[in-house]
């Protein structure tokens, strides 16, 4: 009897101790889990993406698209993983191009950005200098070309296609109206892509309508002076030009105003510009830079961006287009012209017209 009482007592104590320790352990276990998950959360590294605008965003659609695309990708990534991991900061470099290298160097030297994103064909030269001083910094350059640097990814558009489609509509409209076989191009400045791809592509498109076409090519000297651009457009119109393409950022406004006052027409470049001046803007050859920025940033965030490469995308990749379904285009441009323009675009899509 005494012995069984002893056994019960000892088992009770053992049971108590076992329960006590296991509950302590369980408590500790719970505590550990909580601490670990808190730590994991704080250890999810923030990815800071710096967007460097070489110029001013407002008035330059190509830069507005860049900002929108990067922001949308960061939001998509954060909502997918449920944490505010990707953060975007935009810095404007301003119109003084001589300051861009210093500004971008300071941005890089701050060490604050996992990735620096920018856009325009002059950035590769600047970035190659900065990259040699800060070899760990990663860059994404849109609307530019740079191959062979393991920390730089570049994405460019087939602007021969884009300019060809612009020149084609400009010549169709000019021919239909009669008058000299001359189309206009007001550009902010000369640079290799402008002189070697956009201007020749624009002329090539016009000459596909009629080989006698020439281009009246005039330079504003900056990306903001609308009064100067208006003056250049007036000079062209006096010279018998009926259709002017403008690639001058904020200065484009001067071309549109002059054209609409003097019954001339405008071809818009980079974004859909029909609603800027309905009836005056008769063509929009666009780039989907917002989509390019969006998809390339998502690739970066998933670790699959092919640094070291330049990728070039055109009409058949969905990154270059001519907007044909806008009601203002349909209202402003006679059906026979739209039909010819559509036939040319169909040839690019089918590969019959190849403009590499
Ligand atoms: N495009 C703009 O819309 N706004 C600008 O301020 C602007 N600045 C540029 C500066 C340089 C040095 C270069 C080479 C290009 C610039 N571009 C600008 C042009 C842009 O990259 C692109 O070529 C045109 O928008 C035609 O697609």
Coordinates of C-alpha atoms and ligand atoms in Angstrom, one line a residue:
X1 CA 0.0 0.0 0.0
X2 CA 2.8 2.4 1.0
X3 CA 4.7 1.4 -2.1
X4 CA 1.8 2.1 -4.5
X5 CA 1.2 5.5 -2.8
X6 CA 4.9 6.2 -3.3
X7 CA 4.6 5.2 -7.0
X8 CA 1.5 7.5 -7.5
X9 CA 3.3 10.4 -5.8
X10 CA 6.4 10.0 -7.9
X11 CA 4.4 9.7 -11.1
X12 CA 2.4 12.8 -10.2
X13 CA 5.6 14.8 -9.6
X14 CA 7.1 13.5 -12.9
X15 CA 3.9 14.3 -14.8
X16 CA 3.9 17.8 -13.2
X17 CA 7.5 18.4 -14.1
X18 CA 7.1 17.1 -17.7
X19 CA 4.0 19.3 -18.2
X20 CA 5.8 22.3 -16.7
X21 CA 8.9 21.9 -18.8
X22 CA 7.1 21.1 -22.0
X23 CA 4.9 24.1 -21.5
X24 CA 8.0 26.2 -20.8
X25 CA 9.5 24.8 -23.9
X26 CA 6.4 25.4 -25.9
X27 CA 6.2 29.0 -24.6
X28 CA 9.9 29.5 -25.5
X29 CA 9.2 27.9 -28.9
X30 CA 6.3 30.4 -29.5
X31 CA 8.5 33.2 -28.3
X32 CA 11.3 32.1 -30.7
X33 CA 8.9 31.8 -33.7
X34 CA 7.6 35.3 -33.1
X35 CA 11.1 36.7 -32.7
X36 CA 12.3 34.9 -35.8
X37 CA 9.4 36.1 -37.9
X38 CA 10.0 39.7 -36.7
X39 CA 13.6 39.4 -37.6
X40 CA 12.8 37.9 -41.0
X41 CA 10.6 40.8 -41.7
X42 CA 13.2 43.4 -40.7
X43 CA 15.8 41.5 -42.8
X44 CA 13.7 41.6 -46.0
X45 CA 16.0 44.2 -47.6
X46 CA 14.5 47.3 -48.9
X47 CA 15.2 47.7 -52.7
X48 CA 15.6 51.4 -53.4
X49 CA 15.2 52.3 -57.1
X50 CA 16.5 55.7 -58.1
X51 CA 15.1 57.2 -61.3
X52 CA 17.4 59.9 -62.8
X53 CA 15.5 62.1 -65.3
X54 CA 18.0 63.7 -67.7
X55 CA 15.9 66.9 -68.0
X56 CA 12.5 67.7 -66.5
X57 CA 9.7 65.2 -66.4
X58 CA 6.8 67.6 -67.1
X59 CA 6.4 68.2 -70.9
X60 CA 8.6 65.2 -71.9
X61 CA 6.3 62.2 -72.3
X62 CA 9.1 59.8 -72.7
X63 CA 10.2 60.7 -69.1
X64 CA 6.7 60.7 -67.7
X65 CA 6.2 57.2 -69.1
X66 CA 9.5 56.1 -67.4
X67 CA 8.4 57.4 -64.0
X68 CA 4.9 55.8 -64.3
X69 CA 6.3 52.4 -65.4
X70 CA 8.9 52.2 -62.6
X71 CA 6.3 53.2 -60.0
X72 CA 3.7 50.7 -61.2
X73 CA 6.2 47.9 -61.2
X74 CA 7.3 48.6 -57.6
X75 CA 3.7 48.7 -56.5
X76 CA 2.9 45.4 -58.3
X77 CA 6.0 43.7 -56.7
X78 CA 5.1 45.0 -53.2
X79 CA 1.5 43.9 -53.4
X80 CA 2.6 40.5 -54.7
X81 CA 4.9 39.9 -51.7
X82 CA 2.8 41.8 -49.2
X83 CA 5.7 43.9 -48.0
X84 CA 6.7 47.5 -49.0
X85 CA 10.1 46.2 -50.3
X86 CA 10.6 48.3 -53.4
X87 CA 10.8 52.0 -52.9
X88 CA 11.1 54.5 -55.8
X89 CA 12.8 57.9 -55.7
X90 CA 12.8 60.3 -58.7
X91 CA 15.6 62.9 -59.2
X92 CA 15.5 65.4 -62.0
X93 CA 18.8 66.3 -63.6
X94 CA 17.4 69.6 -65.1
X95 CA 18.1 71.0 -68.6
X96 CA 21.8 71.8 -68.1
X97 CA 23.3 68.7 -69.7
X98 CA 26.8 69.7 -68.5
X99 CA 25.6 69.0 -64.9
X100 CA 24.2 65.5 -65.5
X101 CA 27.4 63.6 -64.9
X102 CA 28.0 65.3 -61.5
X103 CA 24.5 64.8 -60.4
X104 CA 24.4 61.2 -61.4
X105 CA 27.8 60.6 -59.8
X106 CA 26.5 62.1 -56.5
X107 CA 23.4 59.9 -56.7
X108 CA 25.6 56.9 -57.2
X109 CA 28.1 57.9 -54.5
X110 CA 25.3 58.2 -52.0
X111 CA 25.2 54.4 -52.1
X112 CA 21.4 54.6 -51.5
X113 CA 20.2 52.9 -54.6
X114 CA 20.1 49.2 -55.4
X115 CA 19.4 50.2 -59.0
X116 CA 19.6 53.5 -60.9
X117 CA 17.3 53.9 -63.9
X118 CA 17.5 56.5 -66.6
X119 CA 16.6 57.2 -70.2
X120 CA 18.0 58.8 -73.2
X121 CA 20.8 58.0 -75.7
X122 CA 23.4 60.2 -74.0
X123 CA 23.3 58.2 -70.8
X124 CA 25.5 55.3 -71.8
X125 CA 28.6 57.5 -72.2
X126 CA 28.0 59.1 -68.8
X127 CA 27.3 55.8 -67.1
X128 CA 30.4 54.2 -68.5
X129 CA 32.5 56.8 -66.7
X130 CA 30.6 56.5 -63.5
X131 CA 30.5 52.7 -63.6
X132 CA 34.3 52.5 -63.7
X133 CA 34.4 54.5 -60.5
X134 CA 31.5 52.7 -58.8
X135 CA 31.7 49.2 -60.2
X136 CA 29.1 47.7 -57.8
X137 CA 26.3 50.1 -58.8
X138 CA 23.6 48.6 -61.1
X139 CA 22.0 50.7 -63.8
X140 CA 19.1 50.2 -66.2
X141 CA 19.2 52.5 -69.3
X142 CA 16.1 52.8 -71.4
X143 CA 16.1 54.5 -74.8
X144 CA 19.9 53.8 -75.0
X145 CA 22.4 51.2 -76.0
X146 CA 25.2 49.8 -73.9
X147 CA 26.5 46.2 -74.1
X148 CA 29.2 44.3 -72.2
X149 CA 29.1 46.0 -68.8
X150 CA 28.0 43.4 -66.3
X151 CA 26.2 46.0 -64.2
X152 CA 24.3 47.8 -66.9
X153 CA 21.2 46.7 -68.7
X154 CA 20.0 48.7 -71.8
X155 CA 16.8 48.7 -73.7
X156 CA 16.3 50.6 -77.0
X157 CA 13.5 51.0 -79.5
X158 CA 13.5 50.4 -83.2
X159 CA 13.2 54.1 -84.0
X160 CA 13.8 53.6 -87.7
X161 CA 10.3 52.0 -87.7
X162 CA 8.9 54.7 -85.6
X163 CA 10.3 57.5 -87.8
X164 CA 9.4 55.7 -91.0
X165 CA 5.7 55.5 -90.0
X166 CA 5.9 59.3 -89.2
X167 CA 7.4 60.2 -92.5
X168 CA 4.9 58.1 -94.4
X169 CA 1.9 59.7 -92.9
X170 CA 3.5 63.2 -93.3
X171 CA 4.1 62.6 -97.0
X172 CA 0.7 61.1 -97.6
X173 CA -1.0 64.2 -96.1
X174 CA 1.3 66.5 -98.0
X175 CA 0.8 64.8 -101.3
X176 CA -3.0 64.8 -100.9
X177 CA -2.9 68.5 -100.3
X178 CA -0.6 69.3 -103.3
X179 CA 2.3 71.7 -102.9
X180 CA 6.1 71.0 -102.5
X181 CA 7.2 67.5 -101.7
X182 CA 8.8 68.7 -98.4
X183 CA 8.1 67.7 -94.8
X184 CA 9.4 69.4 -91.6
X185 CA 11.2 68.1 -88.6
X186 CA 11.8 70.4 -85.6
X187 CA 14.2 68.8 -83.2
X188 CA 15.5 70.1 -79.9
X189 CA 19.1 69.2 -80.6
X190 CA 21.3 67.0 -82.9
X191 CA 22.5 63.7 -81.4
X192 CA 23.6 60.5 -83.1
X193 CA 20.2 58.8 -82.8
X194 CA 18.5 61.9 -84.2
X195 CA 20.9 62.3 -87.1
X196 CA 21.6 58.7 -88.0
X197 CA 18.2 57.0 -87.3
X198 CA 15.3 59.3 -86.7
X199 CA 15.9 61.9 -89.5
X200 CA 16.9 59.3 -92.1
X201 CA 14.0 57.0 -91.1
X202 CA 11.5 59.9 -91.4
X203 CA 12.9 60.7 -94.9
X204 CA 12.9 57.0 -95.9
X205 CA 9.2 56.8 -95.0
X206 CA 8.3 59.9 -97.0
X207 CA 10.3 58.7 -100.0
X208 CA 8.4 55.4 -99.9
X209 CA 5.4 57.6 -100.8
X210 CA 7.4 59.6 -103.4
X211 CA 11.1 59.5 -103.9
X212 CA 11.2 63.3 -104.5
X213 CA 10.5 64.1 -100.8
X214 CA 13.0 66.1 -98.8
X215 CA 13.1 67.1 -95.1
X216 CA 13.3 70.7 -93.8
X217 CA 15.3 69.9 -90.6
X218 CA 15.6 72.7 -87.9
X219 CA 17.1 72.8 -84.4
X220 CA 15.7 74.6 -81.4
X221 CA 18.9 74.3 -79.3
X222 CA 17.2 73.1 -76.1
X223 CA 14.2 71.0 -74.9
X224 CA 12.1 73.9 -73.6
X225 CA 12.0 77.0 -75.8
X226 CA 8.5 77.0 -77.3
X227 CA 8.9 80.5 -78.7
X228 CA 12.0 79.5 -80.7
X229 CA 10.2 76.3 -81.9
X230 CA 7.2 78.4 -83.0
X231 CA 9.6 80.6 -85.0
X232 CA 11.2 77.6 -86.7
X233 CA 7.8 76.1 -87.6
X234 CA 6.7 79.5 -89.1
X235 CA 9.8 79.5 -91.3
X236 CA 9.0 76.0 -92.5
X237 CA 5.4 76.8 -93.3
X238 CA 6.6 79.9 -95.3
X239 CA 8.9 77.5 -97.1
X240 CA 5.9 75.5 -98.3
X241 CA 5.9 72.8 -95.6
X242 CA 2.5 71.5 -94.6
X243 CA 3.4 68.7 -92.1
X244 CA 5.9 69.1 -89.3
X245 CA 7.1 66.5 -86.8
X246 CA 8.4 67.8 -83.5
X247 CA 10.8 66.1 -81.1
X248 CA 11.6 68.9 -78.7
X249 CA 10.1 68.1 -75.3
X250 CA 8.4 71.2 -73.8
X251 CA 9.2 73.2 -76.9
X252 CA 6.8 71.1 -79.0
X253 CA 4.0 73.3 -77.8
X254 CA 5.3 76.2 -80.0
X255 CA 5.1 73.9 -83.1
X256 CA 1.6 72.9 -82.4
X257 CA 0.4 76.4 -81.8
X258 CA 1.9 77.8 -84.9
X259 CA 0.7 74.9 -87.0
X260 CA -2.9 75.2 -85.8
X261 CA -2.8 79.0 -86.4
X262 CA -1.4 78.6 -89.9
X263 CA -3.5 75.6 -91.1
X264 CA -0.5 73.3 -91.1
X265 CA -0.4 69.8 -89.5
X266 CA 1.8 68.1 -86.9
X267 CA 3.0 64.5 -86.5
X268 CA 3.6 63.6 -82.8
X269 CA 6.4 61.4 -81.7
X270 CA 6.7 59.1 -78.6
X271 CA 3.1 59.3 -77.2
X272 CA -0.4 59.6 -78.5
X273 CA -0.7 63.3 -79.2
X274 CA -4.0 63.6 -81.1
X275 CA -5.9 65.1 -78.2
X276 CA -3.2 67.8 -77.8
X277 CA -4.7 69.7 -80.8
X278 CA -7.5 67.7 -82.4
X279 CA -7.5 68.3 -86.2
X280 CA -3.9 69.6 -86.2
X281 CA -2.1 66.5 -85.0
X282 CA -2.6 64.0 -87.8
X283 CA -0.2 61.2 -86.7
X284 CA 1.2 59.6 -83.5
X285 CA 4.1 57.3 -83.7
X286 CA 4.5 56.0 -80.2
X287 CA 6.9 54.1 -77.9
X288 CA 5.5 52.1 -75.0
X289 CA 8.3 53.2 -72.6
X290 CA 5.9 52.8 -69.7
X291 CA 5.5 49.2 -70.5
X292 CA 9.2 48.8 -71.1
X293 CA 10.0 50.3 -67.7
X294 CA 7.3 48.2 -66.0
X295 CA 8.4 44.8 -67.4
X296 CA 12.1 45.5 -67.0
X297 CA 11.8 46.6 -63.4
X298 CA 9.7 43.5 -62.6
X299 CA 12.5 41.4 -64.2
X300 CA 15.0 43.2 -62.1
X301 CA 13.0 42.6 -58.9
X302 CA 12.7 38.9 -59.7
X303 CA 16.5 38.7 -60.4
X304 CA 16.1 37.9 -64.1
X305 CA 17.2 41.1 -65.8
X306 CA 20.1 40.3 -68.2
X307 CA 22.7 42.8 -67.1
X308 CA 25.4 43.3 -69.7
X309 CA 23.0 43.3 -72.6
X310 CA 21.1 45.7 -74.8
X311 CA 17.7 44.5 -76.0
X312 CA 16.1 46.3 -79.0
X313 CA 12.3 46.2 -79.5
X314 CA 10.1 47.4 -82.3
X315 CA 6.6 47.1 -83.8
X316 CA 6.4 43.4 -83.7
X317 CA 7.5 43.2 -80.1
X318 CA 4.7 45.6 -79.1
X319 CA 7.0 48.5 -78.1
X320 CA 6.7 50.7 -81.2
X321 CA 3.3 51.6 -82.8
X322 CA 1.3 54.1 -84.8
X323 CA -2.0 54.9 -83.2
X324 CA -4.8 54.3 -85.8
X325 CA -7.8 53.8 -83.6
X326 CA -8.0 57.2 -82.0
X327 CA -11.3 59.1 -82.9
X328 CA -9.3 62.3 -83.4
X329 CA -7.1 60.5 -86.0
X330 CA -10.2 59.2 -87.8
X331 CA -11.7 62.7 -87.8
X332 CA -8.6 64.5 -88.9
X333 CA -7.3 62.2 -91.6
X334 CA -9.3 61.3 -94.8
X335 CA -10.1 57.6 -95.2
X336 CA -7.9 57.0 -98.3
X337 CA -4.9 58.3 -96.4
X338 CA -5.6 56.2 -93.3
X339 CA -6.1 53.2 -95.6
X340 CA -2.6 53.6 -97.2
X341 CA -1.0 54.2 -93.8
X342 CA -2.7 51.0 -92.5
X343 CA -1.4 49.0 -95.5
X344 CA 2.1 50.1 -94.8
X345 CA 1.8 49.2 -91.1
X346 CA 0.4 45.8 -92.0
X347 CA 3.5 45.2 -94.2
X348 CA 5.8 46.0 -91.2
X349 CA 3.7 43.6 -89.1
X350 CA 3.8 40.8 -91.6
X351 CA 7.6 41.2 -92.2
X352 CA 7.1 42.2 -95.8
X353 CA 8.6 45.6 -94.9
X354 CA 11.6 45.0 -92.8
X355 CA 13.3 48.0 -91.1
X356 CA 15.9 46.7 -88.8
Ligands
LIG1 N1 13.4 64.0 -75.0 C1 12.4 64.6 -74.3 O1 11.2 64.4 -74.5 N2 12.8 65.6 -73.4 C2 14.1 65.9 -73.1 O2 14.3 66.7 -72.2 C3 15.1 65.2 -73.7 N3 16.4 65.4 -73.5 C4 17.3 64.7 -74.3 C5 18.7 65.1 -74.1 C6 19.6 64.4 -74.8 C7 21.1 64.7 -74.6 C8 19.3 63.4 -75.8 C9 20.3 62.7 -76.6 C10 17.9 63.1 -76.0 C11 17.0 63.8 -75.2 N4 15.6 63.5 -75.4 C12 14.7 64.2 -74.7 C13 15.2 62.7 -76.5 C14 14.7 61.3 -76.2 O3 15.8 60.6 -75.7 C15 14.3 60.6 -77.5 O4 15.3 60.6 -78.5 C16 13.1 61.4 -78.2 O5 12.1 61.6 -77.3 C17 12.6 60.6 -79.4 O6 12.2 59.3 -79.0

